[in-house]
Tab-separated table of C-alpha atoms and ligand atoms in Angstrom:
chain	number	residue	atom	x	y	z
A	989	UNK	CA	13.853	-13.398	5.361
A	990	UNK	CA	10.801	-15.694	4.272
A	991	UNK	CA	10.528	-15.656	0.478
A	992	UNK	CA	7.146	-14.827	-0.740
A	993	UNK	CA	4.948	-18.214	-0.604
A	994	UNK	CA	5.131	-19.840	-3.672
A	995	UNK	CA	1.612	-19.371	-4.630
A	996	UNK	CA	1.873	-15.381	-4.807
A	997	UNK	CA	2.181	-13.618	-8.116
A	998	UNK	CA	5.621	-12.457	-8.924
A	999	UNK	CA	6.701	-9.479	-6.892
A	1000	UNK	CA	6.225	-6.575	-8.616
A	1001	UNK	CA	3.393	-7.347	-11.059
A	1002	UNK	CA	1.528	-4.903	-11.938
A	1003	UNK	CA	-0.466	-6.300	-14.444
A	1004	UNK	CA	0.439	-6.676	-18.018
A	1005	UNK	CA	-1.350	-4.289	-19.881
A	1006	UNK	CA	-2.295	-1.273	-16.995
A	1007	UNK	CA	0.018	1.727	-17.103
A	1008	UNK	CA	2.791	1.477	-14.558
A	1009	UNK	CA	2.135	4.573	-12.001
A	1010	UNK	CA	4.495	4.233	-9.134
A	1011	UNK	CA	7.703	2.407	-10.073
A	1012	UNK	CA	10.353	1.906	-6.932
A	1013	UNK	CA	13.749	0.766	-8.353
A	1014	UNK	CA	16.377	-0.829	-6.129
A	1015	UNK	CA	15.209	1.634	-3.432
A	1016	UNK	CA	16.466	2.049	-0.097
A	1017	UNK	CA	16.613	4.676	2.426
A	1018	UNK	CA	19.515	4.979	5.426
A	1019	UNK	CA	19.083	6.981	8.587
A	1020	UNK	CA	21.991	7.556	10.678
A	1021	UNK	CA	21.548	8.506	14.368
A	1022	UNK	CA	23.930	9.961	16.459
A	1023	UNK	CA	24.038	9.407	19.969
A	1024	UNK	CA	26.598	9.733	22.700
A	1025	UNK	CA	28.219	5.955	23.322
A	1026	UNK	CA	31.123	6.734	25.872
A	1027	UNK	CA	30.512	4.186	28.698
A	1028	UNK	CA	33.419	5.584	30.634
A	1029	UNK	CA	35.184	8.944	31.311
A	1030	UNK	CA	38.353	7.437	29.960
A	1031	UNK	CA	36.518	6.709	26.315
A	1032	UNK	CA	34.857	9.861	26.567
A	1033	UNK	CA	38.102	11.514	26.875
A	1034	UNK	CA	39.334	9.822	24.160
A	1035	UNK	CA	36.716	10.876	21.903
A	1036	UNK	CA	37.103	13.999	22.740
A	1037	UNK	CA	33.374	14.080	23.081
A	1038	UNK	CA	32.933	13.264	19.303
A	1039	UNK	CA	29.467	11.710	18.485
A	1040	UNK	CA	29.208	8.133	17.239
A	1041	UNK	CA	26.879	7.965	14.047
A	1042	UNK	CA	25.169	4.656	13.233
A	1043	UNK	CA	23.704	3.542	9.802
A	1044	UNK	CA	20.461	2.184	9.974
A	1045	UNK	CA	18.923	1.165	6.803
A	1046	UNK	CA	15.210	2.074	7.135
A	1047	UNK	CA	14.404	0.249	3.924
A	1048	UNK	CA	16.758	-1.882	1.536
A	1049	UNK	CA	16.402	-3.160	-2.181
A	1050	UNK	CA	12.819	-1.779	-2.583
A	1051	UNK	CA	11.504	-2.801	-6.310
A	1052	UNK	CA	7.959	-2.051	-6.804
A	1053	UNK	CA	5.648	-1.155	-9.495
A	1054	UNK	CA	1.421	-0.020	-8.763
A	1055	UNK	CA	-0.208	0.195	-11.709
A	1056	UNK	CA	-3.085	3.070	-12.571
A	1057	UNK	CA	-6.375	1.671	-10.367
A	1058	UNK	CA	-4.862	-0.732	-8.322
A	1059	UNK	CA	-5.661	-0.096	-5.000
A	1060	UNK	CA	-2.726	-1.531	-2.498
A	1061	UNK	CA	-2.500	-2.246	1.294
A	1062	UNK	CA	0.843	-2.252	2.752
A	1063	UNK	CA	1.307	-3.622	5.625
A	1064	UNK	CA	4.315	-5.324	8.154
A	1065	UNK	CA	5.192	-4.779	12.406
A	1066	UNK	CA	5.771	-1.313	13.958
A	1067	UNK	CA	8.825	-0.062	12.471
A	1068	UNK	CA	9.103	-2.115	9.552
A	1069	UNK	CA	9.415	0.924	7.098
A	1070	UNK	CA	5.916	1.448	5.945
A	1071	UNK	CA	5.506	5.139	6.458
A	1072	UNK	CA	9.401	5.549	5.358
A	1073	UNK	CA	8.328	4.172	1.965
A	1074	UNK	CA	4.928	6.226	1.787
A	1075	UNK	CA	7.268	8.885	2.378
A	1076	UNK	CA	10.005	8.584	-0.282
A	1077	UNK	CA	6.899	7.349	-2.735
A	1078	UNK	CA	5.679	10.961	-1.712
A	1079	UNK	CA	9.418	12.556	-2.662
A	1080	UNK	CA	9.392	14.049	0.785
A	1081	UNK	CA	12.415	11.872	1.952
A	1082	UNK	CA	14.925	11.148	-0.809
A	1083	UNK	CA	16.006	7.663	-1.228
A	1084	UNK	CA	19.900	6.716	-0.169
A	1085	UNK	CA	19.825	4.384	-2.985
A	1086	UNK	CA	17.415	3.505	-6.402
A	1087	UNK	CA	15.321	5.556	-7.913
A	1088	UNK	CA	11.614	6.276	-7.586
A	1089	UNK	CA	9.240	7.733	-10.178
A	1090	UNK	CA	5.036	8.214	-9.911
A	1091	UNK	CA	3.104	9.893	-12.637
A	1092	UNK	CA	0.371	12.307	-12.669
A	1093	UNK	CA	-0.887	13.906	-9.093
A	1094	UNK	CA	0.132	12.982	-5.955
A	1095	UNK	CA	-1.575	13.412	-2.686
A	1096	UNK	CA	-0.858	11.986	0.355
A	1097	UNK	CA	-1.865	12.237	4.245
A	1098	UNK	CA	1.171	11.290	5.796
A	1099	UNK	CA	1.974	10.037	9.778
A	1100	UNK	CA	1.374	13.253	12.025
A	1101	UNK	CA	3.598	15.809	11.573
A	1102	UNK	CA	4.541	15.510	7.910
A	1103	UNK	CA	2.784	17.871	5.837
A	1104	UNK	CA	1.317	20.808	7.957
A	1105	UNK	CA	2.788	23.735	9.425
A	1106	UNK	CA	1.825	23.820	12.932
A	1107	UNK	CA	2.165	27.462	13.075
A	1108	UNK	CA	-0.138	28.667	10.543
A	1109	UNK	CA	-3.810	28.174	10.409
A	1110	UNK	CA	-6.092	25.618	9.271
A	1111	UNK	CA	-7.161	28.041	6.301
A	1112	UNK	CA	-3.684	28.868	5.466
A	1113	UNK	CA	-2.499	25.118	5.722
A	1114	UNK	CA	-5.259	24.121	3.377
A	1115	UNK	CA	-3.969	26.771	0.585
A	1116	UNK	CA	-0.208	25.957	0.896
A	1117	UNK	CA	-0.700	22.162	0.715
A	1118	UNK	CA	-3.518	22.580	-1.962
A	1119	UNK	CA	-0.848	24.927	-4.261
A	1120	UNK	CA	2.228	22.445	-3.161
A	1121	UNK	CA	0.281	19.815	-5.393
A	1122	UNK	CA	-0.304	22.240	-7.706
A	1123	UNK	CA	-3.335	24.054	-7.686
A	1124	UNK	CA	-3.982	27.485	-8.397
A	1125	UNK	CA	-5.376	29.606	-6.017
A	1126	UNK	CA	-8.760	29.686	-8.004
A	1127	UNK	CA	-9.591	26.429	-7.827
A	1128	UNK	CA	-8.702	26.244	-4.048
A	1129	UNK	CA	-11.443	28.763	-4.128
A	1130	UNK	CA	-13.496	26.778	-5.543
A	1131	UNK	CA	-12.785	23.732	-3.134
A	1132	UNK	CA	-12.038	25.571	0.415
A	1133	UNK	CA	-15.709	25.358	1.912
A	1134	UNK	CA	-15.837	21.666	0.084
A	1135	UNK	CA	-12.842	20.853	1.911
A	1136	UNK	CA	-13.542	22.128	5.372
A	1137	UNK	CA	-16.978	20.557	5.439
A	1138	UNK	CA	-15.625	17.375	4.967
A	1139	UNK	CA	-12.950	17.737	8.068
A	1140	UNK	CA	-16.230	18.929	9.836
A	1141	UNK	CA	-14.101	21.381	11.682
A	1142	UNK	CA	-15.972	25.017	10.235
A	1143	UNK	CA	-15.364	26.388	13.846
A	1144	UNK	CA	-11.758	25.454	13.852
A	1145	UNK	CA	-10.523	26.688	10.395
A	1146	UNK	CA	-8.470	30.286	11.615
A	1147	UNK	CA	-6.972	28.433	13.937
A	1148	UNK	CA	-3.451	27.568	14.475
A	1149	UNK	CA	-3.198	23.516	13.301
A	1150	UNK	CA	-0.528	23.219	16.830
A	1151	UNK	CA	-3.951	23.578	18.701
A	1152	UNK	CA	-5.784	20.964	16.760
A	1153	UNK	CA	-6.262	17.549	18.524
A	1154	UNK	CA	-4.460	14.765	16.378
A	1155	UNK	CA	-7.919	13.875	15.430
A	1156	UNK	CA	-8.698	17.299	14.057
A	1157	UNK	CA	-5.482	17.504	11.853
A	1158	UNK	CA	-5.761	14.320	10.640
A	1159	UNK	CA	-9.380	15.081	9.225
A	1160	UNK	CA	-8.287	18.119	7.602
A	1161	UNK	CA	-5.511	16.339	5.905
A	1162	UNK	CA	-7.149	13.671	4.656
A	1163	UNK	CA	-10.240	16.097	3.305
A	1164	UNK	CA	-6.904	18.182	1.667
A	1165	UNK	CA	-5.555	15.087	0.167
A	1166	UNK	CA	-9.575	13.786	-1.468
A	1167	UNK	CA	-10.009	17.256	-2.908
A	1168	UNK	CA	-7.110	18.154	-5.217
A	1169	UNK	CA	-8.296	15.543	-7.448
A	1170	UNK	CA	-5.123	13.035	-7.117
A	1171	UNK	CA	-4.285	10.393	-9.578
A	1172	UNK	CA	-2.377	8.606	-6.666
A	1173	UNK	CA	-3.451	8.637	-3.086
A	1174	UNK	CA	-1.329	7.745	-0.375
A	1175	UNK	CA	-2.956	7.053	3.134
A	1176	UNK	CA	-1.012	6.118	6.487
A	1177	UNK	CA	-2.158	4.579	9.091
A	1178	UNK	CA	-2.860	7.802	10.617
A	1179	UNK	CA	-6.816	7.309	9.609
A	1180	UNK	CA	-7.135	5.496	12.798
A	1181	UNK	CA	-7.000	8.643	14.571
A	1182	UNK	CA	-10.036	9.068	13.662
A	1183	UNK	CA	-13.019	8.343	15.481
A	1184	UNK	CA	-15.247	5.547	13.769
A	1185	UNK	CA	-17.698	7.852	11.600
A	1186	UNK	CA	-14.756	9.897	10.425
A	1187	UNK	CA	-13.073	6.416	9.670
A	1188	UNK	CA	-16.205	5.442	8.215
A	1189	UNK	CA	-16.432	8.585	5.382
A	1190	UNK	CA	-12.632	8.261	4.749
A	1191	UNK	CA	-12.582	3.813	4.060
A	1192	UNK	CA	-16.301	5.082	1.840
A	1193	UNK	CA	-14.069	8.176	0.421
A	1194	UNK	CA	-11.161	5.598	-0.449
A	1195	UNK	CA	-14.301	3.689	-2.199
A	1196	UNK	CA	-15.305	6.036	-4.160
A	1197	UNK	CA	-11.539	6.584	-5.756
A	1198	UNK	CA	-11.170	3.102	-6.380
A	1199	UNK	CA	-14.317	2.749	-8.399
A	1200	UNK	CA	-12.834	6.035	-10.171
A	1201	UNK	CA	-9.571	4.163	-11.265
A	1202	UNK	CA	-7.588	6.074	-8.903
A	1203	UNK	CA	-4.282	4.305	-7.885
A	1204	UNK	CA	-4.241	4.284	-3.746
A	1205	UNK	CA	-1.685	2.734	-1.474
A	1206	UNK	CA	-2.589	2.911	2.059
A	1207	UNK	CA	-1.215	1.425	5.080
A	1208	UNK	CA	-3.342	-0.844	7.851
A	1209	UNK	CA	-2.731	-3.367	10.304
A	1210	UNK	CA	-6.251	-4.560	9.399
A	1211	UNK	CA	-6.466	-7.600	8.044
A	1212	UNK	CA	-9.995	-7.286	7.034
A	1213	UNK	CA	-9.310	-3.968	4.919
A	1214	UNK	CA	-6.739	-6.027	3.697
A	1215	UNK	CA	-8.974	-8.467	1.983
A	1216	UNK	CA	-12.245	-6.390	1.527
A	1217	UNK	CA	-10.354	-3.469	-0.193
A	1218	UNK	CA	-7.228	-4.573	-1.467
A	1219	UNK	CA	-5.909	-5.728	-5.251
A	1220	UNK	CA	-3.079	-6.867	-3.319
A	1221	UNK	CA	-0.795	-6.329	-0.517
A	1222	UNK	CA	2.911	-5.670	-0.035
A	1223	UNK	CA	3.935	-6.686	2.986
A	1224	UNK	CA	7.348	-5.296	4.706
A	1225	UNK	CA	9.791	-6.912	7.804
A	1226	UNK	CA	12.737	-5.179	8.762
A	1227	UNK	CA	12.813	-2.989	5.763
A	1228	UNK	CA	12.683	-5.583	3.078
A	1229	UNK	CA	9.726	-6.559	1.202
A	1230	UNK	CA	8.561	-10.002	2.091
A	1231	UNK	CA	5.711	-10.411	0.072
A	1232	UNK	CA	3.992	-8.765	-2.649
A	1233	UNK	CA	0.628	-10.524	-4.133
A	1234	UNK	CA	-3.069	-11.188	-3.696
A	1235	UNK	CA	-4.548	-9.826	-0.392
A	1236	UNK	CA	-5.468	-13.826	1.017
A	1237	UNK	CA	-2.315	-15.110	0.825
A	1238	UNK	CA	-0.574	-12.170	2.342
A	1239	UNK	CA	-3.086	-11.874	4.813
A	1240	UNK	CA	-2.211	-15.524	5.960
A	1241	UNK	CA	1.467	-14.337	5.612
A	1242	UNK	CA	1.135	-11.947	8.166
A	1243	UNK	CA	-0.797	-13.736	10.541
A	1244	UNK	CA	1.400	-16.648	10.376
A	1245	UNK	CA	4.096	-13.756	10.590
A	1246	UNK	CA	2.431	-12.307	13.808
A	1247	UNK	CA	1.436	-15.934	15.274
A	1248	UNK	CA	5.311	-16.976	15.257
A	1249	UNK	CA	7.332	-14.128	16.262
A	1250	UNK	CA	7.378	-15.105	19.499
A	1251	UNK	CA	9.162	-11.267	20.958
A	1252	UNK	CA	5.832	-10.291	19.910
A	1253	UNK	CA	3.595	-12.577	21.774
A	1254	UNK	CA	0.020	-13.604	20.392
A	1255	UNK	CA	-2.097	-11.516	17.873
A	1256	UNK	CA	-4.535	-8.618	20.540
A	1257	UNK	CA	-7.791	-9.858	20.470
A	1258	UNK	CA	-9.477	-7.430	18.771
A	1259	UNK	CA	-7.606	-8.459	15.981
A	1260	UNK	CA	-7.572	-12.477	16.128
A	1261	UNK	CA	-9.070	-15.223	13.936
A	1262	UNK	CA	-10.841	-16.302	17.047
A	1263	UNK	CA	-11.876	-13.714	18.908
A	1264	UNK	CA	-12.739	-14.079	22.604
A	1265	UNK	CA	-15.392	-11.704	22.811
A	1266	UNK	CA	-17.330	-11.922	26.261
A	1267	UNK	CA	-17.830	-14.278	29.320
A	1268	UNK	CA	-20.940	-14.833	30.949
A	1269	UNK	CA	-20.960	-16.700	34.114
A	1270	UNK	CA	-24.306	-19.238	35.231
A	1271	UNK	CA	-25.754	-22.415	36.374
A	1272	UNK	CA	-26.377	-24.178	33.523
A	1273	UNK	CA	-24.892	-23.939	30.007
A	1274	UNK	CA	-27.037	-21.350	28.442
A	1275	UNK	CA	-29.246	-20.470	31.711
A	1276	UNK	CA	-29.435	-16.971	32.989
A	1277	UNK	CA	-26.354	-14.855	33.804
A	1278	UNK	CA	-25.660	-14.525	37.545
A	1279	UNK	CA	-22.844	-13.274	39.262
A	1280	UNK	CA	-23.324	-14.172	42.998
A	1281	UNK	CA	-22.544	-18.219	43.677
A	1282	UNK	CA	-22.366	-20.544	47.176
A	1283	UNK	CA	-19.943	-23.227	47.449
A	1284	UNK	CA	-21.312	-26.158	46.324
A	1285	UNK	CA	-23.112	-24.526	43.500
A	1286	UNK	CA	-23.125	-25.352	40.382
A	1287	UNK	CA	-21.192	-22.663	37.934
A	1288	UNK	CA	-20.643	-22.375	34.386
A	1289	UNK	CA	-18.397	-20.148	32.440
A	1290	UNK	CA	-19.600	-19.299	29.140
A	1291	UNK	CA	-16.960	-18.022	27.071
A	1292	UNK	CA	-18.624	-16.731	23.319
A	1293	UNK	CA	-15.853	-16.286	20.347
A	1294	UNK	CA	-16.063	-14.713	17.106
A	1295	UNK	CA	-14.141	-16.887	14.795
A	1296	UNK	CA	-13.408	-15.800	11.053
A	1297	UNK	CA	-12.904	-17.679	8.031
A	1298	UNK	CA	-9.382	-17.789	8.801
A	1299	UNK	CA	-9.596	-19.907	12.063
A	1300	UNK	CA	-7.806	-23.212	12.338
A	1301	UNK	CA	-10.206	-26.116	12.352
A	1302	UNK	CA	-10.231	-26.758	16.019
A	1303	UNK	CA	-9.449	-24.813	18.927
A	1304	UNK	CA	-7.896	-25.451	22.426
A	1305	UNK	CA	-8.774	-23.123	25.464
A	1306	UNK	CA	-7.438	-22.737	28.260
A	1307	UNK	CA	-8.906	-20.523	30.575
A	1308	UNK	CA	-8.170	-19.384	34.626
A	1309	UNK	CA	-10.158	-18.164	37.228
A	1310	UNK	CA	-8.139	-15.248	38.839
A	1311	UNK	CA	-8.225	-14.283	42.727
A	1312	UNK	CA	-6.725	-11.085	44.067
A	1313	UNK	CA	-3.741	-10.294	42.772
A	1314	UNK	CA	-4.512	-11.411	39.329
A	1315	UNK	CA	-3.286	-15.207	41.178
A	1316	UNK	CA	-4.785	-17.944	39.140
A	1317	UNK	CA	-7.072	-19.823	41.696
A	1318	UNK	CA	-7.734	-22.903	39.067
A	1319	UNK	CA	-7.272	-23.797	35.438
A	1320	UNK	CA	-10.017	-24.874	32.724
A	1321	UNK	CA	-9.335	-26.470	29.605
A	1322	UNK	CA	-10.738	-27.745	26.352
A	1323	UNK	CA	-9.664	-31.323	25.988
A	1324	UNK	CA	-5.870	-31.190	24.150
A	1325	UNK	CA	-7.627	-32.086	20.799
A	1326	UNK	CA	-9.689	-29.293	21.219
A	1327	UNK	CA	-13.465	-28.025	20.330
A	1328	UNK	CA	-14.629	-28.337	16.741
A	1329	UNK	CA	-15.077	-24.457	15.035
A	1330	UNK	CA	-16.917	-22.910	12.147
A	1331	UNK	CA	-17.086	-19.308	10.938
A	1332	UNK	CA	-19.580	-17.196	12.993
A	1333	UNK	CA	-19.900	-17.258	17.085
A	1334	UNK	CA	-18.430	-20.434	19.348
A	1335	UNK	CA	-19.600	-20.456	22.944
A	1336	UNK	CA	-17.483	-23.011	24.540
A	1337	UNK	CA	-18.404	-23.663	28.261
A	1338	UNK	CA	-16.551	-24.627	31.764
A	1339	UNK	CA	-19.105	-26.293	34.293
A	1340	UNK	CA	-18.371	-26.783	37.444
A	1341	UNK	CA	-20.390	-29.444	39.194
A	1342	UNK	CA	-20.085	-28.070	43.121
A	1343	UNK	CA	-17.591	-24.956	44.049
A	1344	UNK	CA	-15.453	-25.563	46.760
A	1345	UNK	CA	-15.810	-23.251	50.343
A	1346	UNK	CA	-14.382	-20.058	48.397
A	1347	UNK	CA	-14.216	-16.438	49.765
A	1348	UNK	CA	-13.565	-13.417	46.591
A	1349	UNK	CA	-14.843	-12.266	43.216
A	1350	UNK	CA	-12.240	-13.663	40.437
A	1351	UNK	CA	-12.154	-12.269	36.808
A	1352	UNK	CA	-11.610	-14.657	33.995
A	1353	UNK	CA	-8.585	-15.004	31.435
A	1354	UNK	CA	-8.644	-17.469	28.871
A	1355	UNK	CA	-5.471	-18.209	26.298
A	1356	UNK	CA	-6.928	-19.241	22.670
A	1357	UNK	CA	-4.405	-21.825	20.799
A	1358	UNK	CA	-4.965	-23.646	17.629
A	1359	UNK	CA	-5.347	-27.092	18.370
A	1360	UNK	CA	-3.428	-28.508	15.600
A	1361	UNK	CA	-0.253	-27.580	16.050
A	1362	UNK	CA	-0.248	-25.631	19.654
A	1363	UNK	CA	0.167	-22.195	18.070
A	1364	UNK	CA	-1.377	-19.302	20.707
A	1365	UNK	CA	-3.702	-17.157	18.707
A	1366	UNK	CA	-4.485	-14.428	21.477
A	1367	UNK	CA	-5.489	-14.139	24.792
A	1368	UNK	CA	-7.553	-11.981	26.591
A	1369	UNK	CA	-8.494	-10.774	31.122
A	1370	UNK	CA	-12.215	-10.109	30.775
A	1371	UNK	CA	-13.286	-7.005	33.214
A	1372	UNK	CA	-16.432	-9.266	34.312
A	1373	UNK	CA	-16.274	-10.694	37.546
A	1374	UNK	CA	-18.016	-13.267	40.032
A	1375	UNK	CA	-18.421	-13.898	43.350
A	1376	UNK	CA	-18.259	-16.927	45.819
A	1377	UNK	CA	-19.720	-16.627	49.435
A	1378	UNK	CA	-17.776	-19.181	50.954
A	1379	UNK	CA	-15.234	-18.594	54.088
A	1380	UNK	CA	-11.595	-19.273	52.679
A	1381	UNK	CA	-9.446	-16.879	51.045
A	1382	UNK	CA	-8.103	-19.004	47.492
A	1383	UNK	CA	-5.270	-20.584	46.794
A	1384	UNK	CA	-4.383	-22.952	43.893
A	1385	UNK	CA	-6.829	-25.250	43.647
A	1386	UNK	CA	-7.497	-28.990	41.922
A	1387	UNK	CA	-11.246	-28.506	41.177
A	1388	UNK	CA	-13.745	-31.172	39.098
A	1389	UNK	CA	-15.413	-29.598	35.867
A	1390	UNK	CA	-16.898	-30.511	32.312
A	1391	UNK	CA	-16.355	-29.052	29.139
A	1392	UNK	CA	-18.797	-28.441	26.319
A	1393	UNK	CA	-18.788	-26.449	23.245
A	1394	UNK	CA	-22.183	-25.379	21.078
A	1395	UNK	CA	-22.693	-23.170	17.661
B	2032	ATP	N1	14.083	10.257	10.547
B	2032	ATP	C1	14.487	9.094	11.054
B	2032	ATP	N2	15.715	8.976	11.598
B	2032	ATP	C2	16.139	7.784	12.089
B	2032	ATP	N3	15.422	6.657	12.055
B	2032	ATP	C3	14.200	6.723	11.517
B	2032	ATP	C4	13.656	7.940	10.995
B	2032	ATP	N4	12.415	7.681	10.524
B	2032	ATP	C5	12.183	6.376	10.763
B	2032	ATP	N5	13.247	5.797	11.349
B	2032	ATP	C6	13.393	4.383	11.711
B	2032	ATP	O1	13.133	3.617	10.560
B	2032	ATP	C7	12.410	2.447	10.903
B	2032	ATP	C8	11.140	2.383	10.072
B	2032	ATP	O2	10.283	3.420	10.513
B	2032	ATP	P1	8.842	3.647	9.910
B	2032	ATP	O3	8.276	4.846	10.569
B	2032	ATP	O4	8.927	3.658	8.434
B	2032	ATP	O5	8.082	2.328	10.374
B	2032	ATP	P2	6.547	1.930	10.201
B	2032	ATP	O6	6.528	0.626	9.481
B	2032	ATP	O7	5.796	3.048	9.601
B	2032	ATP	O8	6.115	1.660	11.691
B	2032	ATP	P3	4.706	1.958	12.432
B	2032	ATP	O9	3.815	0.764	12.176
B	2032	ATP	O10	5.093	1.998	13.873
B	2032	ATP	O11	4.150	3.246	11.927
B	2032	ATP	C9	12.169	2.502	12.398
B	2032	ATP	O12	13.124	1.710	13.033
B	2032	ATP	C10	12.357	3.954	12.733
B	2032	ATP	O13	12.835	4.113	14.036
B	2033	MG	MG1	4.296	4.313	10.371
């Protein structure tokens, strides 16, 4: 376990003179799974066909105090125990160990599953989750037609929520969870269900409670969210908290996290500091896109980046030109120092002088490192492909090219 960086505030803070709301004491939650383990007939006999059970601690030594308004991310790998602790937060797993109390009204949206009935209806969900935080039927009265216009699913409502798509039940949860007026909101990551508007009205929803001094701890892999929402962050690994304090330096925790667990492999692109985000393929640096090249043509690959804030100062590429097969037909790379890289979009270019007598189309891959110390960011096989009229099938080649990089 990595202590928190030394810069963080201490974990747990919750700010001297706001109200405590959630307070997680010393919490931690064991599963145990059974599952057959007789490898042989002789064992089996043995055990007389008795199942073996195995503890598996979920979470372990959870202390954590949110105070009222402070809106928190949480965030850590698949299966780090994010939506376990939403869930004992919510009191709908008890913890194994510790204690865990949150004041005033609680409503949470949950990982699929949790929460509705599958067999009743949409209607019928929305009253029994409404009155389960407490509402009288009068007020859901009140808020019914509220509720299902912000799910957008009026057509939908009488029937059964097994039938809904995972989108579908996801917006009518979280429109349940807005309405009852909670003092604490807990949000998994299930919001990505979503499609983008619906995303859209839930992150301006989530807004709206912040600027209303509601308390909201919500779960994301986005770093962004992370840092544009977020008070701070508490970031789990294997069940322990690793880091609780202000959103930048987690955020650089958990990229550094991601960027050196090496059973993980590099950050996906979508979600790098440097972003690889198309390739264009011409004559001349800049010149008009073509796809259709002669040997002895000149060709450049133009590969455009989105790089954050976050970037390292200088990037090395390295970037092949696949053949059938995915087989890399030759290799382009940035010098070992790398290419020099602001915030905003980096177009860094391969030009090849003449191409050699080539027969195929080959698609383009390209591995992103930080230059400094090595460290692969992400990689990314564009789609895009280009041809070569020439009369020999590939196979690995040495091949002359420049390198050049531009704002
Ligand atoms: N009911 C359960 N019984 C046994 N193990 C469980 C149960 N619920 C969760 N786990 C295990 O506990 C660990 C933490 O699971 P959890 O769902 O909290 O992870 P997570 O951080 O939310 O992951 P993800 O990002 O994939 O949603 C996992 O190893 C998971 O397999
Ligand atoms: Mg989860």
């Amino acid at each position: 376990m990595t202590p928190a960086p030394p810069d963080a505030p201490p974990a747990g803070a919750a700010g001297a003179s706001t109200p405590v709301v959630i307070q997680a004491t010393g919490v931690g939650k064991k599963f145990v799974s059974y599952h057959r383990r007789a490898t042989s007939l002789k064992e089996l006999f043995v055990r007389r066909g008795r199942t073996h059970g195995d503890d598996f601690w979920a979470l372990r030594d959870i202390d954590v105090e949110i105070g009222r308004g402070q809106t928190v991310g949480l965030a850590g790998a698949n299966g780090s125990g994010k939506s376990t602790l939403l869930k004992v937060l919510a009191g709908i797993l008890r913890p194994t160990q510790g204690d865990v109390s949150v004041t005033g009204r609680i409503a949470s949206l949950l990982e699929l599953g949790a929460g509705f009935n599958g067999e009743l209806t949409g209607r019928d969900n929305v009253y029994l989750n409404a009155s389960l935080l407490g509402l009288s039927r009068r007020e859901i009265d009140r808020m019914f037609d509220s509720i299902v216009d912000f799910a957008e699913l009026p057509h939908k409502i009488d029937d059964e929520v097994k039938h809904y798509s995972s989108g579908q039940y996801v917006r009518l949860g979280f429109a349940v969870a807005v309405h009852v007026d909670p003092d604490v909101l807990l949000v998994d990551e299930v919001l990505a269900v979503g499609d983008e508007a619906f995303q859209k009205k839930c992150l301006a929803k989530i807004d709206a409670f912040r600027a209303e001094g509601r308390t909201i701890l919500f779960v994301t892999h986005s770093l962004d969210l992370i840092e544009s929402m977020c008070d701070r962050v508490l970031v789990l690994e294997a069940g322990s908290m690793i880091f609780d304090g202000a959103p930048a330096v987690g955020t650089r925790l958990l990229r550094q996290r991601l960027g050196s667990l090496p059973s993980d492999g590099p950050v996906p692109h979508e979600f790098a500091v440097a972003r690889p985000v198309s390739v264009t393929f011409s004559r001349d640096p800049g010149g008009p896109p073509q796809v259709q090249f002669n040997p002895g043509d000149r060709l450049t690959v133009s590969i455009a980046l989105d790089v954050t804030e976050h970037a390292p100062e200088r990037l090395y590429l390295h970037t092949y030109a696949l053949g059938p097969n995915e087989l890399p037909v030759w290799l382009m790379e940035t010098p070992p120092g790398g290419v020099p890289c602001a915030a905003g979009t980096l177009t860094v270019d391969f030009t090849v002088p003449a191409l050699p007598e080539l027969l195929g189309a080959f698609a383009i891959s390209v591995h992103v490192s930080d230059a400094a110390t090595g460290a692969e960011l992400t990689r990314r096989r564009f789609e895009d492909l280009f041809g070569i009229n020439g009369s020999q099938a590939g196979g690995l080649l040495k091949i002359d090219y420049e390198t050049g990089a531009r704002p």
